[in-house]
C-alpha atoms as a printed R data frame, in Angstrom:
    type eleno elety resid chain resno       x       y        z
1   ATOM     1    CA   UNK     A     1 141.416 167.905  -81.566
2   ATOM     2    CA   UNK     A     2 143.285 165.980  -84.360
3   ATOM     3    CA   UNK     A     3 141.332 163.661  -87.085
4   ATOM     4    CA   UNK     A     4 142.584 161.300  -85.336
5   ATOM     5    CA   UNK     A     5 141.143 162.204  -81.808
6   ATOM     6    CA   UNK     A     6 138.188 162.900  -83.287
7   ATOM     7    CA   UNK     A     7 137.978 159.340  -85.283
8   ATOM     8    CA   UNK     A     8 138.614 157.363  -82.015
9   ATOM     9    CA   UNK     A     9 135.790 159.696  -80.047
10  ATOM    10    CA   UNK     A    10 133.142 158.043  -82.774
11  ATOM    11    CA   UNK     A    11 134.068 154.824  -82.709
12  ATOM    12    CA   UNK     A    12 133.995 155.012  -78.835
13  ATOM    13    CA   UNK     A    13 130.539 156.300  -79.207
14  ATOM    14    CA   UNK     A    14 129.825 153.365  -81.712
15  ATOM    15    CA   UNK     A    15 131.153 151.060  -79.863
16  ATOM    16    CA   UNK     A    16 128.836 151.947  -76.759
17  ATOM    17    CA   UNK     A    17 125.899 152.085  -79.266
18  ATOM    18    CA   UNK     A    18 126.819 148.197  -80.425
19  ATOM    19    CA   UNK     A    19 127.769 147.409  -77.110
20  ATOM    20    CA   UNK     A    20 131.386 146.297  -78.186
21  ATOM    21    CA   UNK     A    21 134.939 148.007  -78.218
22  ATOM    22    CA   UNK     A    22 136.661 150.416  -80.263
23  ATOM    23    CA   UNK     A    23 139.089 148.643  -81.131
24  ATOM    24    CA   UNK     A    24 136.370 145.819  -83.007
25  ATOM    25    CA   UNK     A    25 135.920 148.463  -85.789
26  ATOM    26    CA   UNK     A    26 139.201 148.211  -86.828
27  ATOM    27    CA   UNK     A    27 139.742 144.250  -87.194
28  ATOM    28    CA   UNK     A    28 140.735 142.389  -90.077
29  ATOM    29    CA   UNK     A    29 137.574 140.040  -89.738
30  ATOM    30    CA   UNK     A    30 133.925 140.847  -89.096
31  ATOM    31    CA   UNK     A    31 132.099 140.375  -85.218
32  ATOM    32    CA   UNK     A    32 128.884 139.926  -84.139
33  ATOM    33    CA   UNK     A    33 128.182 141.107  -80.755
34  ATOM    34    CA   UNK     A    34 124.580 141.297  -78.672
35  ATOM    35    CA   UNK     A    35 122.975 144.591  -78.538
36  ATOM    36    CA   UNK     A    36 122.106 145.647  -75.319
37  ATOM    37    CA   UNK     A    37 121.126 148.801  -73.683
38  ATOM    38    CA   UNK     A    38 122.982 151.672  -72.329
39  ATOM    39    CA   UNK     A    39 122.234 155.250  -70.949
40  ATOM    40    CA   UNK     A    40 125.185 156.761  -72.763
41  ATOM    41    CA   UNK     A    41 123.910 155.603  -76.283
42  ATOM    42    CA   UNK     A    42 123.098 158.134  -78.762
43  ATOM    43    CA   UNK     A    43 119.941 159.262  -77.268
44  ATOM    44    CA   UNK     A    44 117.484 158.150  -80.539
45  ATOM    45    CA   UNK     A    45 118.579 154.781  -81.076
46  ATOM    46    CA   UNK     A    46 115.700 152.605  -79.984
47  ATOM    47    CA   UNK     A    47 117.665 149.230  -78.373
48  ATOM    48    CA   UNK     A    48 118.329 146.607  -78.176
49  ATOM    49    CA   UNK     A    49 118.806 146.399  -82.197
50  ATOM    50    CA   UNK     A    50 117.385 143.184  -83.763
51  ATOM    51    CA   UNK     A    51 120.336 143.573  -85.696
52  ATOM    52    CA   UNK     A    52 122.418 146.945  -86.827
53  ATOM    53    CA   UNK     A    53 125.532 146.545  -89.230
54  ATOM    54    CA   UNK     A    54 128.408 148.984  -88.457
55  ATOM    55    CA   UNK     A    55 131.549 149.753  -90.765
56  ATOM    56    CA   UNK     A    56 134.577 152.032  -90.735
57  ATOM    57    CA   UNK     A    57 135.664 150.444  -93.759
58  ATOM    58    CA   UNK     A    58 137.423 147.599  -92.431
59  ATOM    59    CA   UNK     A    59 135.127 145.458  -91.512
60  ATOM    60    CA   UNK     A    60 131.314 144.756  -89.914
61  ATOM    61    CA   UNK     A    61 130.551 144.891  -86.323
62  ATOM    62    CA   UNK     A    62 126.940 143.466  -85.980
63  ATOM    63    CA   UNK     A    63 124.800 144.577  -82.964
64  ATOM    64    CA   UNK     A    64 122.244 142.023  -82.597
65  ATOM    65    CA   UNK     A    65 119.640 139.416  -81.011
66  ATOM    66    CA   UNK     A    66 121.996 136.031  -80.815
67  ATOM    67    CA   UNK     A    67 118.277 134.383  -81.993
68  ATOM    68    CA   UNK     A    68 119.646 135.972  -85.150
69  ATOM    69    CA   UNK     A    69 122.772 135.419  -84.830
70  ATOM    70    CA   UNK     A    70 123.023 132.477  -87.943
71  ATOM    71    CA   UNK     A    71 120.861 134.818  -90.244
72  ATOM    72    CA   UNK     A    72 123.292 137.492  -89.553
73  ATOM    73    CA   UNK     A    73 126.688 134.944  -89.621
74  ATOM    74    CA   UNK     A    74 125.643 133.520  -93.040
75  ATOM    75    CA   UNK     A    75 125.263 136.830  -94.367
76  ATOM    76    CA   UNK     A    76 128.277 138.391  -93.503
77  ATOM    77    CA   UNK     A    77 129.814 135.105  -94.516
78  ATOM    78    CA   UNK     A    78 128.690 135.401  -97.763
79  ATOM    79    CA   UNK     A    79 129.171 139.036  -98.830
80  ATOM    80    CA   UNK     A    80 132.187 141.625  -98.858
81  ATOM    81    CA   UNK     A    81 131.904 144.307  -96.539
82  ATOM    82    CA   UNK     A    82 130.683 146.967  -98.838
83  ATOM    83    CA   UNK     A    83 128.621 144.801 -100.839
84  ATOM    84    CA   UNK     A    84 126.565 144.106  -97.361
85  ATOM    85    CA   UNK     A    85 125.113 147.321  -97.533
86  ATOM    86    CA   UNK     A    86 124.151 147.790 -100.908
87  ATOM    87    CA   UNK     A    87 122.200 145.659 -103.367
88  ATOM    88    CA   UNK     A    88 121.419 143.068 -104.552
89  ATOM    89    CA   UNK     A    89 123.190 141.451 -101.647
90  ATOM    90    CA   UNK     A    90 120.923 143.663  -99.420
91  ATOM    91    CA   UNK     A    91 118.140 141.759 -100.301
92  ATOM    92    CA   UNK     A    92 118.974 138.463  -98.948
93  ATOM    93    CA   UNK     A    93 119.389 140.155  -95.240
94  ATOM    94    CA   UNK     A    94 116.195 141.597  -95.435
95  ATOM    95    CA   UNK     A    95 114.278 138.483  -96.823
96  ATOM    96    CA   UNK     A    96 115.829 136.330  -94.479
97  ATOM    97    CA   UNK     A    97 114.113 138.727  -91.452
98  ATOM    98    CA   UNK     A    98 110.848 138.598  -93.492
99  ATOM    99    CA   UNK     A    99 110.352 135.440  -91.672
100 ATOM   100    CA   UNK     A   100 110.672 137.184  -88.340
101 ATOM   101    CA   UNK     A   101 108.366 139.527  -89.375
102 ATOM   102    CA   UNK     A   102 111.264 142.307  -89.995
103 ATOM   103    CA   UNK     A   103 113.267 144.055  -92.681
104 ATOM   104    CA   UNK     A   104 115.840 146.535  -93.871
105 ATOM   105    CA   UNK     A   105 115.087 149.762  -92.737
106 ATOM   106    CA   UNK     A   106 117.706 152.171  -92.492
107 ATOM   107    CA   UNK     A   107 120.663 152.917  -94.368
108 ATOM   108    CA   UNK     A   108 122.875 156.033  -93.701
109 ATOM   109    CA   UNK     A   109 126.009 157.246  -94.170
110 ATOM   110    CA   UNK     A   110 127.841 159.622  -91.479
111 ATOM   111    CA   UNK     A   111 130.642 162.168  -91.788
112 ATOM   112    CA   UNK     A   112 132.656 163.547  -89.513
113 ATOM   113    CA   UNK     A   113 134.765 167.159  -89.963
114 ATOM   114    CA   UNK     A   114 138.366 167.123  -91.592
115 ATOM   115    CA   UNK     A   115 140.333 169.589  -89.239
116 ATOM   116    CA   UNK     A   116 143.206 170.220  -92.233
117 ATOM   117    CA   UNK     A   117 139.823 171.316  -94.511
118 ATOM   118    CA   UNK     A   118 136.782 172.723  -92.116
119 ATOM   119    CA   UNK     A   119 136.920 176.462  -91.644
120 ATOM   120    CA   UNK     A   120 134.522 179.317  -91.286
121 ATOM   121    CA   UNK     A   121 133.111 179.406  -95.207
122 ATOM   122    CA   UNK     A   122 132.432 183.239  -96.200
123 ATOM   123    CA   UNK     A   123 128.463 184.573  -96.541
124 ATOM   124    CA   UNK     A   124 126.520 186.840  -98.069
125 ATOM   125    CA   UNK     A   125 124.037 187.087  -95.534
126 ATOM   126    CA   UNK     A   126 123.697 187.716  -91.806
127 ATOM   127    CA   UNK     A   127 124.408 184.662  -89.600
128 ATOM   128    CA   UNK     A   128 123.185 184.792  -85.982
129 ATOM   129    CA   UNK     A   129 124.401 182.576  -83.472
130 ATOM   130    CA   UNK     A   130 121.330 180.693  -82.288
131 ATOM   131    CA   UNK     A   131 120.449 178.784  -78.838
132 ATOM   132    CA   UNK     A   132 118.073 176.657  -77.117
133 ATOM   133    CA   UNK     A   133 115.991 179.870  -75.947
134 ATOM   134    CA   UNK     A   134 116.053 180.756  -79.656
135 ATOM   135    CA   UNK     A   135 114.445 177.477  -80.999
136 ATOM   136    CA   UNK     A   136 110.735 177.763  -79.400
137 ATOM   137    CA   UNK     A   137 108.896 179.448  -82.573
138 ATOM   138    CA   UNK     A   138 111.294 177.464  -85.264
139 ATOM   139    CA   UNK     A   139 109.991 174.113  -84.568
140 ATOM   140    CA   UNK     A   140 108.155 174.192  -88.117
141 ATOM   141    CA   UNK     A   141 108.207 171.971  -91.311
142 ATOM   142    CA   UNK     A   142 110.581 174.168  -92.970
143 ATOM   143    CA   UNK     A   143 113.155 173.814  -90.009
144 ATOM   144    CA   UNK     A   144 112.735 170.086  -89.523
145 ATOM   145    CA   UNK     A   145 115.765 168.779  -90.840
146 ATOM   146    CA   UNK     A   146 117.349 171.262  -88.328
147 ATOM   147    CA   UNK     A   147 115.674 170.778  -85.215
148 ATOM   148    CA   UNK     A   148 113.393 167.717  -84.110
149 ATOM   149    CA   UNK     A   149 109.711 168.612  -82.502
150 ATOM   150    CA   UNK     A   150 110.180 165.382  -80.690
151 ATOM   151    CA   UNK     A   151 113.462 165.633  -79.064
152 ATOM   152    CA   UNK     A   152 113.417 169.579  -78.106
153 ATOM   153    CA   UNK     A   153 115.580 169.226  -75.089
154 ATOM   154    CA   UNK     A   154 118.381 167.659  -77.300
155 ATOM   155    CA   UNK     A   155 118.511 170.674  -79.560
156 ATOM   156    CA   UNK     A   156 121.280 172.835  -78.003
157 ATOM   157    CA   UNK     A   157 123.070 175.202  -80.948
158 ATOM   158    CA   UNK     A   158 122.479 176.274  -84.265
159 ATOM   159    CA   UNK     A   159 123.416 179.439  -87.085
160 ATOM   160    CA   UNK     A   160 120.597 181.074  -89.000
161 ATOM   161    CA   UNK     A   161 121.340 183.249  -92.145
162 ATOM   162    CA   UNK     A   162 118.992 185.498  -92.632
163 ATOM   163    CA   UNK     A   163 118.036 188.106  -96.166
164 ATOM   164    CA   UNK     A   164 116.267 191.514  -94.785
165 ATOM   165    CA   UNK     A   165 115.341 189.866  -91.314
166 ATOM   166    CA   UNK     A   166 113.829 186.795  -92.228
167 ATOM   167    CA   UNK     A   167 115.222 183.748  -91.645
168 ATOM   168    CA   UNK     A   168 116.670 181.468  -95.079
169 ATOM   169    CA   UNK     A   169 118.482 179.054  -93.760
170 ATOM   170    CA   UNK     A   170 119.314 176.785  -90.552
171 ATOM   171    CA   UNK     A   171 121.623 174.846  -89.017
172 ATOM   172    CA   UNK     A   172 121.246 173.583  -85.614
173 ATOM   173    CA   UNK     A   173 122.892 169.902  -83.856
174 ATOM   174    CA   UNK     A   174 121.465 167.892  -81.385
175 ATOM   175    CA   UNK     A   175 123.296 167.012  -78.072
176 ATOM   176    CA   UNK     A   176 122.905 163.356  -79.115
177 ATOM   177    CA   UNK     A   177 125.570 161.854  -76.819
178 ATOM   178    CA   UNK     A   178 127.532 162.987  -74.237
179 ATOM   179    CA   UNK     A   179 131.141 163.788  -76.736
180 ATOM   180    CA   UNK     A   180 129.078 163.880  -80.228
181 ATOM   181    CA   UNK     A   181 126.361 166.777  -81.244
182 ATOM   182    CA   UNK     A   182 124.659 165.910  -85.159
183 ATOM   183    CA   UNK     A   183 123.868 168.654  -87.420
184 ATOM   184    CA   UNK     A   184 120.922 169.005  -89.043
185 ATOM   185    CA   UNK     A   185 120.562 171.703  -91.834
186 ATOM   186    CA   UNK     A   186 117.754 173.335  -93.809
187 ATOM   187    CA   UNK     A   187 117.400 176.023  -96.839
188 ATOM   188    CA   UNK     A   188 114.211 177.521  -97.559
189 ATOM   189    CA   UNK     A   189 113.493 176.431 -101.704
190 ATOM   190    CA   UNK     A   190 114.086 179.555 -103.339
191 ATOM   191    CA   UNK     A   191 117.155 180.654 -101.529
192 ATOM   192    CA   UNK     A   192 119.154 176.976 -102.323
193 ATOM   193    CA   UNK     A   193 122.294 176.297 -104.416
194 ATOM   194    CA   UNK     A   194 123.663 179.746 -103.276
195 ATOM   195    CA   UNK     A   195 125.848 178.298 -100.861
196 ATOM   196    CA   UNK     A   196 124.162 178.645  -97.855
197 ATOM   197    CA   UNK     A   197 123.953 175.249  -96.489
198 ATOM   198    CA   UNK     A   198 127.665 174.860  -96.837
199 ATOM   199    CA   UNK     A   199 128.386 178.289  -95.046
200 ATOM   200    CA   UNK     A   200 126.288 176.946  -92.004
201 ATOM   201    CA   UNK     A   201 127.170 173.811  -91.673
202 ATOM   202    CA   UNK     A   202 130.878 174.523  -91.770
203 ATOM   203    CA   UNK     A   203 130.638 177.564  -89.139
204 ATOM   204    CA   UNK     A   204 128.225 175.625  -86.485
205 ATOM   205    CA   UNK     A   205 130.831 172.592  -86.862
206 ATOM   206    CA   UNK     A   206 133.667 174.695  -85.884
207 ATOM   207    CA   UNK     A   207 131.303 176.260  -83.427
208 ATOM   208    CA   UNK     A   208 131.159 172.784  -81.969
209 ATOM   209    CA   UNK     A   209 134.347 171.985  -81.915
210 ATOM   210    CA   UNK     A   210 135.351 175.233  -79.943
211 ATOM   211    CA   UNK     A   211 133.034 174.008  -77.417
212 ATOM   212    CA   UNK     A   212 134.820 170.569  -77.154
213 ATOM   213    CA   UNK     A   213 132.048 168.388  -78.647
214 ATOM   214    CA   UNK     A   214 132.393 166.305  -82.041
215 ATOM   215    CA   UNK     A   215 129.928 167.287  -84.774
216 ATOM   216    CA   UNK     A   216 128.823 164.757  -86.779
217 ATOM   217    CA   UNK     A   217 126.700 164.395  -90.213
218 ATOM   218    CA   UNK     A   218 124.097 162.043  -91.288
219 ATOM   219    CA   UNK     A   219 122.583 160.905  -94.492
220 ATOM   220    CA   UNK     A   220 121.071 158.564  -96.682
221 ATOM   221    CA   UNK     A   221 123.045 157.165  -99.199
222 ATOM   222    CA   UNK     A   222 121.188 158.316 -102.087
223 ATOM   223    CA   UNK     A   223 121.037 161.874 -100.980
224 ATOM   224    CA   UNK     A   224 123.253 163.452 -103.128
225 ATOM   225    CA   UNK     A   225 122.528 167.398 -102.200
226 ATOM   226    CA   UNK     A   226 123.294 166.412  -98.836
227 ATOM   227    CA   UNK     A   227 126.138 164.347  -99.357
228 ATOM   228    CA   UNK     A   228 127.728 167.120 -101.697
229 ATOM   229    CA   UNK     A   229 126.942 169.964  -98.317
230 ATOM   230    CA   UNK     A   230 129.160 167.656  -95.771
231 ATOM   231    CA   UNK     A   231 131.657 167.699  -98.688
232 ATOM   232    CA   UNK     A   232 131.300 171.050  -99.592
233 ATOM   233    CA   UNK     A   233 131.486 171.781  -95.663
234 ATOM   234    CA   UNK     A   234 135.017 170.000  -94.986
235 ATOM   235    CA   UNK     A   235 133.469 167.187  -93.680
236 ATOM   236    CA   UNK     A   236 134.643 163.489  -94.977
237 ATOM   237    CA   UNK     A   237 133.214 160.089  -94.589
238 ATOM   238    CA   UNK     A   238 133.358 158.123  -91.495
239 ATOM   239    CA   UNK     A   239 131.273 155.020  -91.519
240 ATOM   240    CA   UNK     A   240 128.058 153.312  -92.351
241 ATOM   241    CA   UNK     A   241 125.146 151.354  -90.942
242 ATOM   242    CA   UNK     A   242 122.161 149.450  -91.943
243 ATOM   243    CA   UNK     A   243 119.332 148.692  -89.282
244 ATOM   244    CA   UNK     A   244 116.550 146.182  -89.356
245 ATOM   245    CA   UNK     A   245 113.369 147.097  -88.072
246 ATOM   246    CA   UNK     A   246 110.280 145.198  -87.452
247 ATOM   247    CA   UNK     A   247 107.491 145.060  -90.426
248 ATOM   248    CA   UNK     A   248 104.911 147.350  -88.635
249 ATOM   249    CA   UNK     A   249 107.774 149.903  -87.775
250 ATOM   250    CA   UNK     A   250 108.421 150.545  -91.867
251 ATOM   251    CA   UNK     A   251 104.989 150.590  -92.501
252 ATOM   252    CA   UNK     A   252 104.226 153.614  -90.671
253 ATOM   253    CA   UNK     A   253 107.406 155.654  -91.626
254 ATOM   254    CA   UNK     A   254 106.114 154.575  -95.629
255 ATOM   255    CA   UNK     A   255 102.819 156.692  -93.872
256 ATOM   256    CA   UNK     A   256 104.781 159.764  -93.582
């Protein structure tokens, strides 16, 4: 696959997520389209979206409820496409949902591999190719970044390092869509900044890739180690989205 192949794979995948086309992510003006339902979505997206905000860089595709549909036409209106997912622009979104009982939620950046930069990234430790059979005694606290308790049947590859037989480090995607598997990654504390995370995430991409599948990355904005370890990985950023959720939804994940 080419970065280019691989760029048009996501935004077909986004584009069945939003329930709009490809080609919408690459306009020269912003569209708002109504989120619907499909079986080919990524499979943890929880629609219909009140309203989901998606950008390549170009412009917004919004996935909405039409009963929103003059919130979310105001806002984008207003605002230039970056500064709709940042603050304080943010902030008028998410008030203007307060009224409905909702609010900003989620807001996450994703990467996808650079084929002229990702390779397999040298270690000093064992790696072991890891698979589903692997994963039953891993689903732990230290792993969870890596694999998801909740979604075991998704979990379908992953590289461990390990130091004298234990395991230090994991990374291990999710068969999230039918072309796209995410990567999830996790470092025990006192075995970090040695380049581990990089080493893993790099060889399970290209693992991924020789298996025909696009790996992509996730994280939050603010999340600077992690952001640095797609980097650091040869991966390079894609596009971004911001989801509103309902009131009683953020109040429980502020629980956790």
């Amino acid at each position: 696959m080419t970065n280019k192949d691989i760029l048009e794979i996501a935004m077909q995948q986004s584009a069945i997520d939003a329930h709009c086309n490809a080609e919408d992510f690459l306009k020269q003006y912003n569209i708002i389209v109504e989120s619907k339902d499909s079986a080919k979505a990524r499979k943890y997206l929880q629609l219909p979206f009140e309203c989901n905000l998606i950008s390549y860089g170009t412009n917004i595709v919004a996935s909405i409820d039409l009963q929103y549909k003059d919130i979310v036409e105001d806002y984008l209106d207003k605002y230039s496409v970056a500064h709709c997912f940042e603050t304080p622009n943010m902030h008028i979104l998410s008030d203007a949902f307060r009224k409905h009982n909702m609010q900003v939620c989620f807001m996450a950046e994703y990467f996808l591999p650079d084929i002229n930069v990702i390779h397999n990234l040298d270690c000093a430790y064992e790696l072991r190719i890891l698979n589903k059979s692997d994963f039953s005694n891993l689903y732990l606290p230290q792993w969870s970044n890596a694999l998801c308790e909740k979604r075991k049947e998704l979990d379908v590859l992953g590289i461990g390092a390990y130091c004298d037989n234990n395991l230090v480090g994991l990374a291990a995607c999710s068969a999230d869509c039918d072309a796209m598997w995410q990567i999830g990654i996790d470092v025990i504390p006192e075995m970090r900044r040695k380049g581990i995370a990089s080493v893993l995430t790099s060889r399970l991409a290209c693992e991924i890739l020789n298996r025909g599948k696009v790996p992509f990355y996730c994280c939050a904005w603010s999340n600077i180690g992690s952001a640095r370890n797609a980097i650091k990985s040869g991966f390079r950023p894609a596009w971004v989205e911001l989801t509103i959720k309902p009131d009683k939804f953020v109040e429980e994940m502020n629980k956790s």
